Structure formats: structure tokens, C-alpha cells
Tab-separated table of C-alpha atoms in Angstrom:
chain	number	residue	atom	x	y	z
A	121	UNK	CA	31.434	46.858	-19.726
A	122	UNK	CA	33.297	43.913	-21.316
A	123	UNK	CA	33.452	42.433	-17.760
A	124	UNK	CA	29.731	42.749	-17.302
A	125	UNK	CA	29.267	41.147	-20.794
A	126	UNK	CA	31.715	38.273	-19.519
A	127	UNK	CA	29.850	38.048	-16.746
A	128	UNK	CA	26.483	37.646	-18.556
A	129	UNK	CA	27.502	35.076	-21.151
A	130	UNK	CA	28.644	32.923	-18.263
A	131	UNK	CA	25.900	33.262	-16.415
A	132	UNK	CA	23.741	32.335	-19.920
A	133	UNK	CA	25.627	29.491	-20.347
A	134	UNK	CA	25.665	28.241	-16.669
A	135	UNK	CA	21.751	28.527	-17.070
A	136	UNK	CA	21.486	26.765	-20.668
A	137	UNK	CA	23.750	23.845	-19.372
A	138	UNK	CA	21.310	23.384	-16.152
A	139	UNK	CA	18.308	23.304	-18.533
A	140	UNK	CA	19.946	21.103	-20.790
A	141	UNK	CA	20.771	18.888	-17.694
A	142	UNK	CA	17.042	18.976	-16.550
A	143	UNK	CA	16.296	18.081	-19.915
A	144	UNK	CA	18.134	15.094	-20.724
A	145	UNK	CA	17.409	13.946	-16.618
A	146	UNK	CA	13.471	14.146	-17.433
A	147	UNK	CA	14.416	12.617	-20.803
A	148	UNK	CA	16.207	9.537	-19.280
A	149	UNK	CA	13.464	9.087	-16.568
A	150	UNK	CA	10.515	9.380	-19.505
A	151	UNK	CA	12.331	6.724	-21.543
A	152	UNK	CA	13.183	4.195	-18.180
A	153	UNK	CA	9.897	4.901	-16.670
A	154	UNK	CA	8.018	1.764	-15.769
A	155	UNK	CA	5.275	1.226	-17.739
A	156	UNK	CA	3.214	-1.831	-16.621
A	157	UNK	CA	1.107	-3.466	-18.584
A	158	UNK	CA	-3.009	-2.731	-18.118
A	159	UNK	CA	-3.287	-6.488	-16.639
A	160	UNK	CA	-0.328	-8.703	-16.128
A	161	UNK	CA	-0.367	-12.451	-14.549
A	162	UNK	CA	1.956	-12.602	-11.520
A	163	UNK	CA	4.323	-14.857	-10.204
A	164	UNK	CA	3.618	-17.110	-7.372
A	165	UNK	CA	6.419	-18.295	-4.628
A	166	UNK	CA	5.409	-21.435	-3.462
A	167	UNK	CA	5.747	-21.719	0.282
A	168	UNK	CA	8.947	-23.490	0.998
A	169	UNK	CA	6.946	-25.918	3.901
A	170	UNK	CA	3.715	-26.421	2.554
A	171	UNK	CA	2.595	-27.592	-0.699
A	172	UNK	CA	-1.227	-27.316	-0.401
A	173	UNK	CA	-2.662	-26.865	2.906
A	174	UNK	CA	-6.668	-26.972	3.461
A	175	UNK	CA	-7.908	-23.551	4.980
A	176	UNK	CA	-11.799	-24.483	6.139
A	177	UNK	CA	-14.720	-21.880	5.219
A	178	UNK	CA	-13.809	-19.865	8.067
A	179	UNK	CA	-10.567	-18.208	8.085
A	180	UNK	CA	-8.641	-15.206	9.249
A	181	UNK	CA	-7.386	-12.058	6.774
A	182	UNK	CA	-5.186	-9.580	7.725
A	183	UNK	CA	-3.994	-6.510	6.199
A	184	UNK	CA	-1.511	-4.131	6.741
A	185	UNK	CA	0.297	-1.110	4.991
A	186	UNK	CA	3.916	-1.708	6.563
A	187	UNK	CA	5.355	1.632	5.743
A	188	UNK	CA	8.475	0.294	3.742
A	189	UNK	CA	10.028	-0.029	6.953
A	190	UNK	CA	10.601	3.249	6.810
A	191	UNK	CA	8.460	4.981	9.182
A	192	UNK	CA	8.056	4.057	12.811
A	193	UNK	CA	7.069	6.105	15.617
A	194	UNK	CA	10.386	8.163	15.441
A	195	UNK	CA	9.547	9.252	11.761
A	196	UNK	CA	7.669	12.037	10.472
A	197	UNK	CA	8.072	12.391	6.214
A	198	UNK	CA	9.082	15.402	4.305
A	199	UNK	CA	6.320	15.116	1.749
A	200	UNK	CA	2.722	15.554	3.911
A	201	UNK	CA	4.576	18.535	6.384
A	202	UNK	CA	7.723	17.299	8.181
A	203	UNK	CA	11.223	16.893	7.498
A	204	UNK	CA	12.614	13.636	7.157
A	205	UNK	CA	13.430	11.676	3.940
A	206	UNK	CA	14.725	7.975	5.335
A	207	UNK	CA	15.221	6.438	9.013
A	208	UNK	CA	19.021	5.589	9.744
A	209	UNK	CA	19.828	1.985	8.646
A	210	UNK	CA	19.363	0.482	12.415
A	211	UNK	CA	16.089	1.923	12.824
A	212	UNK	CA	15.245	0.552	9.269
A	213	UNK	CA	16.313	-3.135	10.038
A	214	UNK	CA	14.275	-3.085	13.487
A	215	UNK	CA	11.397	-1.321	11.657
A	216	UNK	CA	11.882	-4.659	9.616
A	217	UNK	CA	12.291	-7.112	12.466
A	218	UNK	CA	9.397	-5.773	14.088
A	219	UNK	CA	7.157	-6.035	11.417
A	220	UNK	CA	7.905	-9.563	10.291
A	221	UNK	CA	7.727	-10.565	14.242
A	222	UNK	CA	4.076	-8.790	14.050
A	223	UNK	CA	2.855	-10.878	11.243
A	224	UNK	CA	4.383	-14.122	12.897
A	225	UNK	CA	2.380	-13.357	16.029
A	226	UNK	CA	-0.731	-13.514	14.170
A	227	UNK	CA	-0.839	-17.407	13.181
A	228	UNK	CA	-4.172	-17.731	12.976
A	229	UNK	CA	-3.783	-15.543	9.631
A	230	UNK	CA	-4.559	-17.829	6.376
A	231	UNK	CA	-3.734	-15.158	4.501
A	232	UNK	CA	-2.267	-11.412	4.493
A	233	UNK	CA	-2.380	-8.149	2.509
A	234	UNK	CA	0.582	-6.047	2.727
A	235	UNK	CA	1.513	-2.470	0.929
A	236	UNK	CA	4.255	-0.475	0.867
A	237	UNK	CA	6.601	-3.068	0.820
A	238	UNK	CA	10.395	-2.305	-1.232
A	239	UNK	CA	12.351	-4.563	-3.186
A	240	UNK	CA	15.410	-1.945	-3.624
A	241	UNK	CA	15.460	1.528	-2.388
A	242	UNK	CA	17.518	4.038	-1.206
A	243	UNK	CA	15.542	4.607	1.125
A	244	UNK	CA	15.385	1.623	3.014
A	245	UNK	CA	19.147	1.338	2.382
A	246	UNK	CA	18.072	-1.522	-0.901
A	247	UNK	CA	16.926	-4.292	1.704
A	248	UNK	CA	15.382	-6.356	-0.437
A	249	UNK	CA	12.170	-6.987	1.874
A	250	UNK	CA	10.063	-8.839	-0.299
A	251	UNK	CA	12.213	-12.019	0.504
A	252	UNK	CA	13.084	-11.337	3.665
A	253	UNK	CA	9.108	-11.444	4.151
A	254	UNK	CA	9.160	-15.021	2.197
A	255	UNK	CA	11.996	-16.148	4.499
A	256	UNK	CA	10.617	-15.179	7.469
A	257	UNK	CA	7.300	-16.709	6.392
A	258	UNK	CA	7.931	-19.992	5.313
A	259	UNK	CA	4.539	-21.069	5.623
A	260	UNK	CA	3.001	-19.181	3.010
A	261	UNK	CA	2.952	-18.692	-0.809
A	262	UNK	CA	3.452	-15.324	-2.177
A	263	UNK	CA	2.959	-12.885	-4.778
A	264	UNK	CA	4.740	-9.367	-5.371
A	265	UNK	CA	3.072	-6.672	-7.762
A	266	UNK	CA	5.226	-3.140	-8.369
A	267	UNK	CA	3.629	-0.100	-7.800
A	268	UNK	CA	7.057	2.191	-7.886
A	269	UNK	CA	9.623	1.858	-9.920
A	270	UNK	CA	11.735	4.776	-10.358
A	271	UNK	CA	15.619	5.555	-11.383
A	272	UNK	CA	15.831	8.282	-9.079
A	273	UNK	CA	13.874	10.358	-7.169
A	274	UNK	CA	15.340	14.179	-7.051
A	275	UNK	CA	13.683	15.316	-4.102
A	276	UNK	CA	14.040	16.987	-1.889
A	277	UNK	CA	17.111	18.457	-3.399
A	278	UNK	CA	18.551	19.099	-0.088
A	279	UNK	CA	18.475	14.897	0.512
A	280	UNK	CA	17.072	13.434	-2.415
A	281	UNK	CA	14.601	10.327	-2.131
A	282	UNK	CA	16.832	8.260	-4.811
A	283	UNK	CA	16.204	5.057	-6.054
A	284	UNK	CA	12.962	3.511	-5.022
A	285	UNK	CA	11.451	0.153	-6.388
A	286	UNK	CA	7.987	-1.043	-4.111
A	287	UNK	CA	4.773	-2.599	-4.508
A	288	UNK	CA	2.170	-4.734	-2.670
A	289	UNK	CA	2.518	-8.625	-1.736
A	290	UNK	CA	-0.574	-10.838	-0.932
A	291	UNK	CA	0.479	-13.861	0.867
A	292	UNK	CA	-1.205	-17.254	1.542
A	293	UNK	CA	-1.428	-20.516	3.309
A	294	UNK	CA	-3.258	-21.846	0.252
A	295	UNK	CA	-1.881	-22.008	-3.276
A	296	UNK	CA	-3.854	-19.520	-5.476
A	297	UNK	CA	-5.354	-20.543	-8.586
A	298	UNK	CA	-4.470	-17.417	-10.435
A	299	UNK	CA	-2.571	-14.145	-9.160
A	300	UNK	CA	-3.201	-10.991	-11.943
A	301	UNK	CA	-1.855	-7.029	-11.138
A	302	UNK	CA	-4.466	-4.623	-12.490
A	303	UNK	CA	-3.261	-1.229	-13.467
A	304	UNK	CA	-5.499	1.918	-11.919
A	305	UNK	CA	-5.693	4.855	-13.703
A	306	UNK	CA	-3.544	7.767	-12.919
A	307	UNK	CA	-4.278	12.137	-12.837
A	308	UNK	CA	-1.043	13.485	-12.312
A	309	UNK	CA	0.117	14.927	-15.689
A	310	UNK	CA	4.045	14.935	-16.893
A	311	UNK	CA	6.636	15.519	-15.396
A	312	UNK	CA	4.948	15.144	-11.984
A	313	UNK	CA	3.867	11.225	-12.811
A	314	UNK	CA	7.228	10.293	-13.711
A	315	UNK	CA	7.960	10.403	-9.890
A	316	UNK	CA	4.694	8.988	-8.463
A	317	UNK	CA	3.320	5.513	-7.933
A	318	UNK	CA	1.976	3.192	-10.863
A	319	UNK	CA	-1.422	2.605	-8.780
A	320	UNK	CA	-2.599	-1.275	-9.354
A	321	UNK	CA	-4.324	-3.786	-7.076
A	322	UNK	CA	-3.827	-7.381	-6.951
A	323	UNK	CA	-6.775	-10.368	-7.825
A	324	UNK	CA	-6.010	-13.317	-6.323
A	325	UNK	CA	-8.169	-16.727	-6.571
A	326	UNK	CA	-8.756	-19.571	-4.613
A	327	UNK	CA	-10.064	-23.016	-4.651
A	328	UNK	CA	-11.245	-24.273	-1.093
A	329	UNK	CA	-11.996	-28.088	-0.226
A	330	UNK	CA	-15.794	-27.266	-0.166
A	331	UNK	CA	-15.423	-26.059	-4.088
A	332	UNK	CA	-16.113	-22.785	-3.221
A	333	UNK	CA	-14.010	-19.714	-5.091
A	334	UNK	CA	-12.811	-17.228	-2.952
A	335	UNK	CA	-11.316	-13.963	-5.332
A	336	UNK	CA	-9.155	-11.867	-3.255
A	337	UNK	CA	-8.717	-7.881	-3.818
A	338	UNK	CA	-5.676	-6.587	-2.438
A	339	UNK	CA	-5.650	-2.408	-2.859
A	340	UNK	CA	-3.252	0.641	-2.177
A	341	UNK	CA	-5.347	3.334	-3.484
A	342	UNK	CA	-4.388	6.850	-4.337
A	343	UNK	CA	-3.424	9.215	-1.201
A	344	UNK	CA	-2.981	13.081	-0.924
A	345	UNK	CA	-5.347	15.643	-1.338
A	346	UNK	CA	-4.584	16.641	-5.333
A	347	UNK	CA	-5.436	12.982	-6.051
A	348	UNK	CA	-9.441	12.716	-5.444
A	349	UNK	CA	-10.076	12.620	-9.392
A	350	UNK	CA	-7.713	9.263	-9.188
A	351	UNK	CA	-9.596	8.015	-6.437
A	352	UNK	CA	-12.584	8.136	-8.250
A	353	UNK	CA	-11.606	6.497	-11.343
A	354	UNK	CA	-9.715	3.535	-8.762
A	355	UNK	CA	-12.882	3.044	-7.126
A	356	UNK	CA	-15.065	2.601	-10.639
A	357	UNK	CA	-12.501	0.065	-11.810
A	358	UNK	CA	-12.304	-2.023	-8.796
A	359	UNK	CA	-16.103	-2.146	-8.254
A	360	UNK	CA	-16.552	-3.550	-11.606
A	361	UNK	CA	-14.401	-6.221	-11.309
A	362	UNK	CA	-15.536	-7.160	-7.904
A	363	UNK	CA	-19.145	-7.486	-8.745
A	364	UNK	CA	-18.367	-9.300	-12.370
A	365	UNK	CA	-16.864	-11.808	-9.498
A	366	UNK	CA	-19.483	-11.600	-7.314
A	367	UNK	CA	-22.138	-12.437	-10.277
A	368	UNK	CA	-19.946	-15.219	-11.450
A	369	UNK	CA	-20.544	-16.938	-8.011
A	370	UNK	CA	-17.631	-16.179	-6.252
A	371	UNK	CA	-16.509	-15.162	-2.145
A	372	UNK	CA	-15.305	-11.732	-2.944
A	373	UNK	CA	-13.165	-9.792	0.109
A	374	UNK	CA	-11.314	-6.490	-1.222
A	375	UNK	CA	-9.488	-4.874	1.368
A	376	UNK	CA	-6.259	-2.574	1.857
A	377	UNK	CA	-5.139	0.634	2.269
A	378	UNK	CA	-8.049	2.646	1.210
A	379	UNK	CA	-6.130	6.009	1.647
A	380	UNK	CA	-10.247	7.236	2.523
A	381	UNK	CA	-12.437	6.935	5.349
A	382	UNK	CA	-15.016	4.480	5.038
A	383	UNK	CA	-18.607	5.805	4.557
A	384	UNK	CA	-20.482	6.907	7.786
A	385	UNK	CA	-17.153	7.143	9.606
A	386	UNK	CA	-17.444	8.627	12.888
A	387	UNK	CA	-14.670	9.981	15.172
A	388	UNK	CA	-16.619	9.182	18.332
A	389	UNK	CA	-16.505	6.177	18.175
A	390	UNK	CA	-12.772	6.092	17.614
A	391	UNK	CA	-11.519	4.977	21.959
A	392	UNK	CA	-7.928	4.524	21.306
A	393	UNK	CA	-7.261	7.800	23.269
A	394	UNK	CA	-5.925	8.993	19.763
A	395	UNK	CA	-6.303	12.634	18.418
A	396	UNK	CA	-8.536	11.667	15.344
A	397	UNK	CA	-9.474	13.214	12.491
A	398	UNK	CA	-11.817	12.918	8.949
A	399	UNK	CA	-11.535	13.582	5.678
A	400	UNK	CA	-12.669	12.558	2.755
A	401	UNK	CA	-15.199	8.926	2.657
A	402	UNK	CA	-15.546	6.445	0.527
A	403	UNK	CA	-18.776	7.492	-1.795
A	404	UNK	CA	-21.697	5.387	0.295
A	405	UNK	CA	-22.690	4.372	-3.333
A	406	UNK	CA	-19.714	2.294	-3.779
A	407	UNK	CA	-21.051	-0.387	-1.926
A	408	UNK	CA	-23.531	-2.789	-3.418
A	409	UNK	CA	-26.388	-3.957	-2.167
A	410	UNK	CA	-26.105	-6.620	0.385
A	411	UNK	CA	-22.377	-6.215	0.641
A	412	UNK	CA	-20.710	-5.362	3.482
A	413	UNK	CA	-18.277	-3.300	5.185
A	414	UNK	CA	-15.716	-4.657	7.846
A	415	UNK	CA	-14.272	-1.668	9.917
A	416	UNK	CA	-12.886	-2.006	13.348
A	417	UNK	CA	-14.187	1.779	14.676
A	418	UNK	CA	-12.782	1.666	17.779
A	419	UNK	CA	-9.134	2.188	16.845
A	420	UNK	CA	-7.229	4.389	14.533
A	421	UNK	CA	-5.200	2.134	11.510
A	422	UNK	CA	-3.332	5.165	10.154
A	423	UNK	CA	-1.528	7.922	11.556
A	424	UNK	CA	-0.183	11.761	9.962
A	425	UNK	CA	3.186	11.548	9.468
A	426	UNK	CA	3.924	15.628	9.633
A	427	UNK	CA	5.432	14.676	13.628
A	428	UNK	CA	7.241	11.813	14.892
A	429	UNK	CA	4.083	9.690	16.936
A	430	UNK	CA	2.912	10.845	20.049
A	431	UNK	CA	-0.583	9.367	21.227
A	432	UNK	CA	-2.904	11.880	22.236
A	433	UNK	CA	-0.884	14.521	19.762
A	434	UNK	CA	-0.438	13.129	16.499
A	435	UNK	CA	-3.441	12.913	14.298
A	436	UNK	CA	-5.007	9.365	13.143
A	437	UNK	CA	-7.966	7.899	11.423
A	438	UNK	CA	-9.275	5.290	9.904
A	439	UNK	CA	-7.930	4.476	6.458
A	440	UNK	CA	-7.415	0.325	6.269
A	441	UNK	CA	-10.506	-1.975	6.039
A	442	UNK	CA	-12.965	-4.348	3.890
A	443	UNK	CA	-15.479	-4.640	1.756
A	444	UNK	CA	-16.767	-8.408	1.935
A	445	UNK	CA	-19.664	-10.064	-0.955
A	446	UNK	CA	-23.057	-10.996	0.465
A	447	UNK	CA	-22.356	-14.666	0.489
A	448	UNK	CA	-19.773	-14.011	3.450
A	449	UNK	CA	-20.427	-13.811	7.142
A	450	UNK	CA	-18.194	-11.259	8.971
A	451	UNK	CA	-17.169	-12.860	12.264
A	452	UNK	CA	-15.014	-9.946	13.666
A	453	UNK	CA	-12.778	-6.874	12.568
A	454	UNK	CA	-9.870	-5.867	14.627
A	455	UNK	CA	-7.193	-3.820	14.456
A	456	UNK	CA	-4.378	-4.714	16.217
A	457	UNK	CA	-2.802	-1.623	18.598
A	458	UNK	CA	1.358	-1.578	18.151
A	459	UNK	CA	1.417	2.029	19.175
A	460	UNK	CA	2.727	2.624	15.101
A	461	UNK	CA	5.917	1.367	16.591
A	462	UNK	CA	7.123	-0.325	13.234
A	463	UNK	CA	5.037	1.693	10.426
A	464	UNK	CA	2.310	5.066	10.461
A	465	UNK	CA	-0.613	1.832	9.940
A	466	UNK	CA	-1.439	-0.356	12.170
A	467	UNK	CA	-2.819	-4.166	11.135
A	468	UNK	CA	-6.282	-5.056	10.614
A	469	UNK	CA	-7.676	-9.264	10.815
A	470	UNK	CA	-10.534	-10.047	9.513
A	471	UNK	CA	-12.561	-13.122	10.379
A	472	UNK	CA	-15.357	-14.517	7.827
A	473	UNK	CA	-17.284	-17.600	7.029
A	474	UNK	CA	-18.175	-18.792	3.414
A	475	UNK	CA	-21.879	-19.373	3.647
């Protein structure tokens, strides 16, 4: 009996000193959480070769989510139905390599959306990419917003995510007049938001030769299937802003990783030989009237990572496009095939003209 009693008071103990643990870890993470401001000006990195170079009415956008450099082809990811939690460090730095020699490739780019792109991570082995992308791109000015910023991620406990620090970068060949992050709204209560993403998008503006003001909208909305409330409230906040712009006079392109469909999507007319699939749109009364949508729908941008990639096997859809302003002609959208060798999206260029 006394053994039993032994037995129980240890295990009572054991089970108070793990909740006290959990405690104080939740405790630490509430009190270090990142907690961004609702608007917040940015820093800009002047491009080390240029100080301001003239971009003409017509010019070339590109956008793509890069996937941290964490999941190429090879990768599937624990949290949407496979296994893995981080790519070995070699296939990280060629993940890396591949992606910077990707955006080189497209020169004709005045100016470039990324997402998903760390600062220092565990995950990606605490590369700081954010200037290795200004080093390898010389020719353009940049600006970094955080979207991530957690201490330590605990799962899953088998191989825990760790330390993760991210965010978004808009780059271009043009100095911007103003660069401003924009907090979005979030729906996951605590503790589950202490681990998540701080959703913003970045506004950049620009000043072209002709006098013209081109506002930039740079946007990694919410993704998974528990976050459609989020989505919602993203969607209000950005349209506001973009038509204030838009009624102001301004060029206004918004464009990104949409983490929806765009409206009227169609999987037929999807010919990448992919195995595509739909899910929830963008609401068709998002758009304004006279504004316009800027979709390549021939190829797939995004791709599920439950399986390491496998054309014809792995699932993909359409995920990464643009919403331009009436006062801008669309010239072409299109999304540029890699075979997700470097990231689960693939980039998308966009070329307009200023009316």
C-alpha cells in the first residue's frame, strides 16, 4: 500500500512539474511574442548599383512564394498530411541557389514580390536569406516585412519546428517613395496564435518619370482550411485600402500568394499535365468594377505538399496572381514552369502599361 502511495505522489508530482513546465513555456512565448504594430513604415535597402533608375509605363512584375527554401520537389511538410519538418542543409542551400538563379533569369523584372522568405530559422538551418537575396540582386532596392517571429516552435514533438523568424520582401529597380507593413487581422484564439503567422501585406509607392503613382500591394494571405473567417476579414482590409488608392488617382497592382483560387477558376483550362484541384475562390465581389484580374490559367502556381512532387500525381492549383486598377493595361500573365524544383509555387510575371 505505502508503495502504491509512493508510487502515486510521484507520479502527481511528475505531472504537476510538466504542467508547470507547459505553463511557464506558454508564459515565456505570450510575453516574447511579436506583436507588430497595426501599420509600421519599413526600411528600404538601397540597391548597391543603382541609385535611381527610370522604369517606363510599361514594365514587368513578378511574384513568387519561394517556400523558405525549404520545400523543393523532394519535400512534402508535416503540417497539411506528410511527414517532414526541414530539408537537410545541402538541399536547403541549392533550394536557395536555385531560387536566386530563377529570379536572375528573369531581367526583364522591374520589380518582384516574394513570400515566405526567412531571416533566421531552424529550419532553414538560420541562413539569413533576406541578404543573400540583396546580394545576389544588386540591382534592386529592397524592403523586408516579418510575418513570423517565434522563440520556438514545439512541434511536432517528435522533431520540433524551432526557431523560425520570416516575412515577405518586395524588391525594386526604382526607389520607392514610401514602403508601410499593414497588419491583417487574425482568428486563431490563444495558445494556438502564439505559434502562427502575424498576417500583414506590404504598400509600396512609386514615382515614375511620367508623374504617374504606381502603389504596390504585396500579400501572403491566410492558408488552411480553419482559417476562412481570416480570409475574409484580409480581403475587407486590403480592398479598402486599394480602392482609397485607386480614388486618390493612383496605378494600383496587388498581387501575391492569395492562398484562394481566383473567382471563376476552372480546372480545364489548367494544360500543365498537372493533377489539379479547387477549393475555395476569391468572393467574385471582391473585385471592383472595372478592375481586373491577371491569372495565367494554363498552369498550376502552387502545389500540395502532403507527397514529395510528382507531375501527374501530386495535386496543384492556382493560388498566386493579380488584381490590377482600371487605369492599367494587362499585357500578359505567365507563370513560369520550374517543375516546383526549388519551392511548392511556381513564379508568376506580369506585364502592364500605365494608361
Amino acid at each position: 500500500m505505502k508503495l502504491i502511495k509512493g508510487l502515486l505522489i510521484t507520479l502527481g508530482l511528475f505531472i504537476l512539474f510538466m504542467a508547470l513546465c507547459v505553463a511557464g513555456f506558454l508564459g515565456y512565448v505570450t510575453l516574447v511574442k511579436y506583436k507588430p504594430l497595426p501599420v509600421s513604415h519599413l526600411k528600404v535597402v538601397r540597391s548597391s548599383t543603382t541609385s535611381r533608375k527610370k522604369v517606363n509605363d510599361t514594365f514587368n512584375l513578378l511574384t513568387w512564394n519561394i517556400g523558405y527554401a525549404g520545400l523543393g520537389k523532394e519535400m512534402d511538410f508535416f503540417y497539411e498530411g506528410g511527414t517532414m519538418v526541414r530539408p537537410t542543409e545541402a538541399q536547403c542551400t541549392r533550394y536557395l541557389e536555385g531560387i536566386l538563379q530563377s529570379i536572375n533569369s528573369v531581367d526583364s523584372a522591374d520589380f518582384a514580390f516574394l513570400q515566405e522568405v526567412d531571416a533566421y530559422s531552424h529550419r532553414t538551418y538560420k541562413i539569413d536569406e533576406v541578404t543573400q537575396i540583396e546580394d545576389a540582386l544588386p540591382g534592386y532596392h529592397s524592403v523586408f516585412a516579418k510575418n513570423y517571429d517565434v522563440p520556438f516552435v514545439p512541434v511536432p514533438l517528435r522533431e520540433p519546428m524551432g526557431r523560425v523568424e520570416a516575412g515577405q520582401m518586395t524588391l525594386s529597380k526604382i526607389v520607392p517613395d514610401s514602403a508601410i507593413r499593414y497588419a491583417l487581422p487574425g482568428s486563431y484564439s490563444w495558445p494556438k496564435r502564439l505559434f502562427l503567422l502575424d498576417r500583414c501585406f506590404i504598400h509600396t509607392q512609386y514615382t515614375f518619370p511620367s508623374g504617374k503613382t504606381l502603389s504596390l500591394i504585396n500579400l501572403h494571405n491566410s492558408a488552411f482550411s480553419d482559417a476562412a473567417e481570416a480570409r475574409q476579414m484580409e480581403l475587407e482590409k486590403i480592398k479598402k485600402l486599394m480602392t482609397d488608392l485607386y480614388a486618390k488617382g493612383q496605378y494600383v497592382i496587388v498581387g501575391g500568394d492569395w492562398n484562394q483560387n481566383p473567382p471563376k477558376f476552372n480546372i480545364s483550362l489548367i494544360t500543365d499535365r498537372n493533377k489539379v484541384f479547387a477549393f475555395e475562390h476569391v468572393p467574385e465581389t471582391f473585385k471592383p468594377k472595372g478592375w481586373n484580374w491577371a491569372v495565367d490559367q494554363s498552369k498550376a502556381t502552387n502545389r500540395n505538399v502532403n507527397e514529395a512532387y510528382l507531375k501527374g500525381k501530386t495535386s496543384a492549383t492556382i493560388i498566386d496572381f493579380f488584381l490590377t486598377s482600371p487605369n492599367i493595361k494587362i499585357i500578359s500573365t505567365n507563370t513560369i514552369a520550374n517543375g516546383f524544383e526549388n519551392s511548392d509555387h511556381q513564379p508568376v510575371v506580369l506585364k502592364v502599361k500605365l494608361k
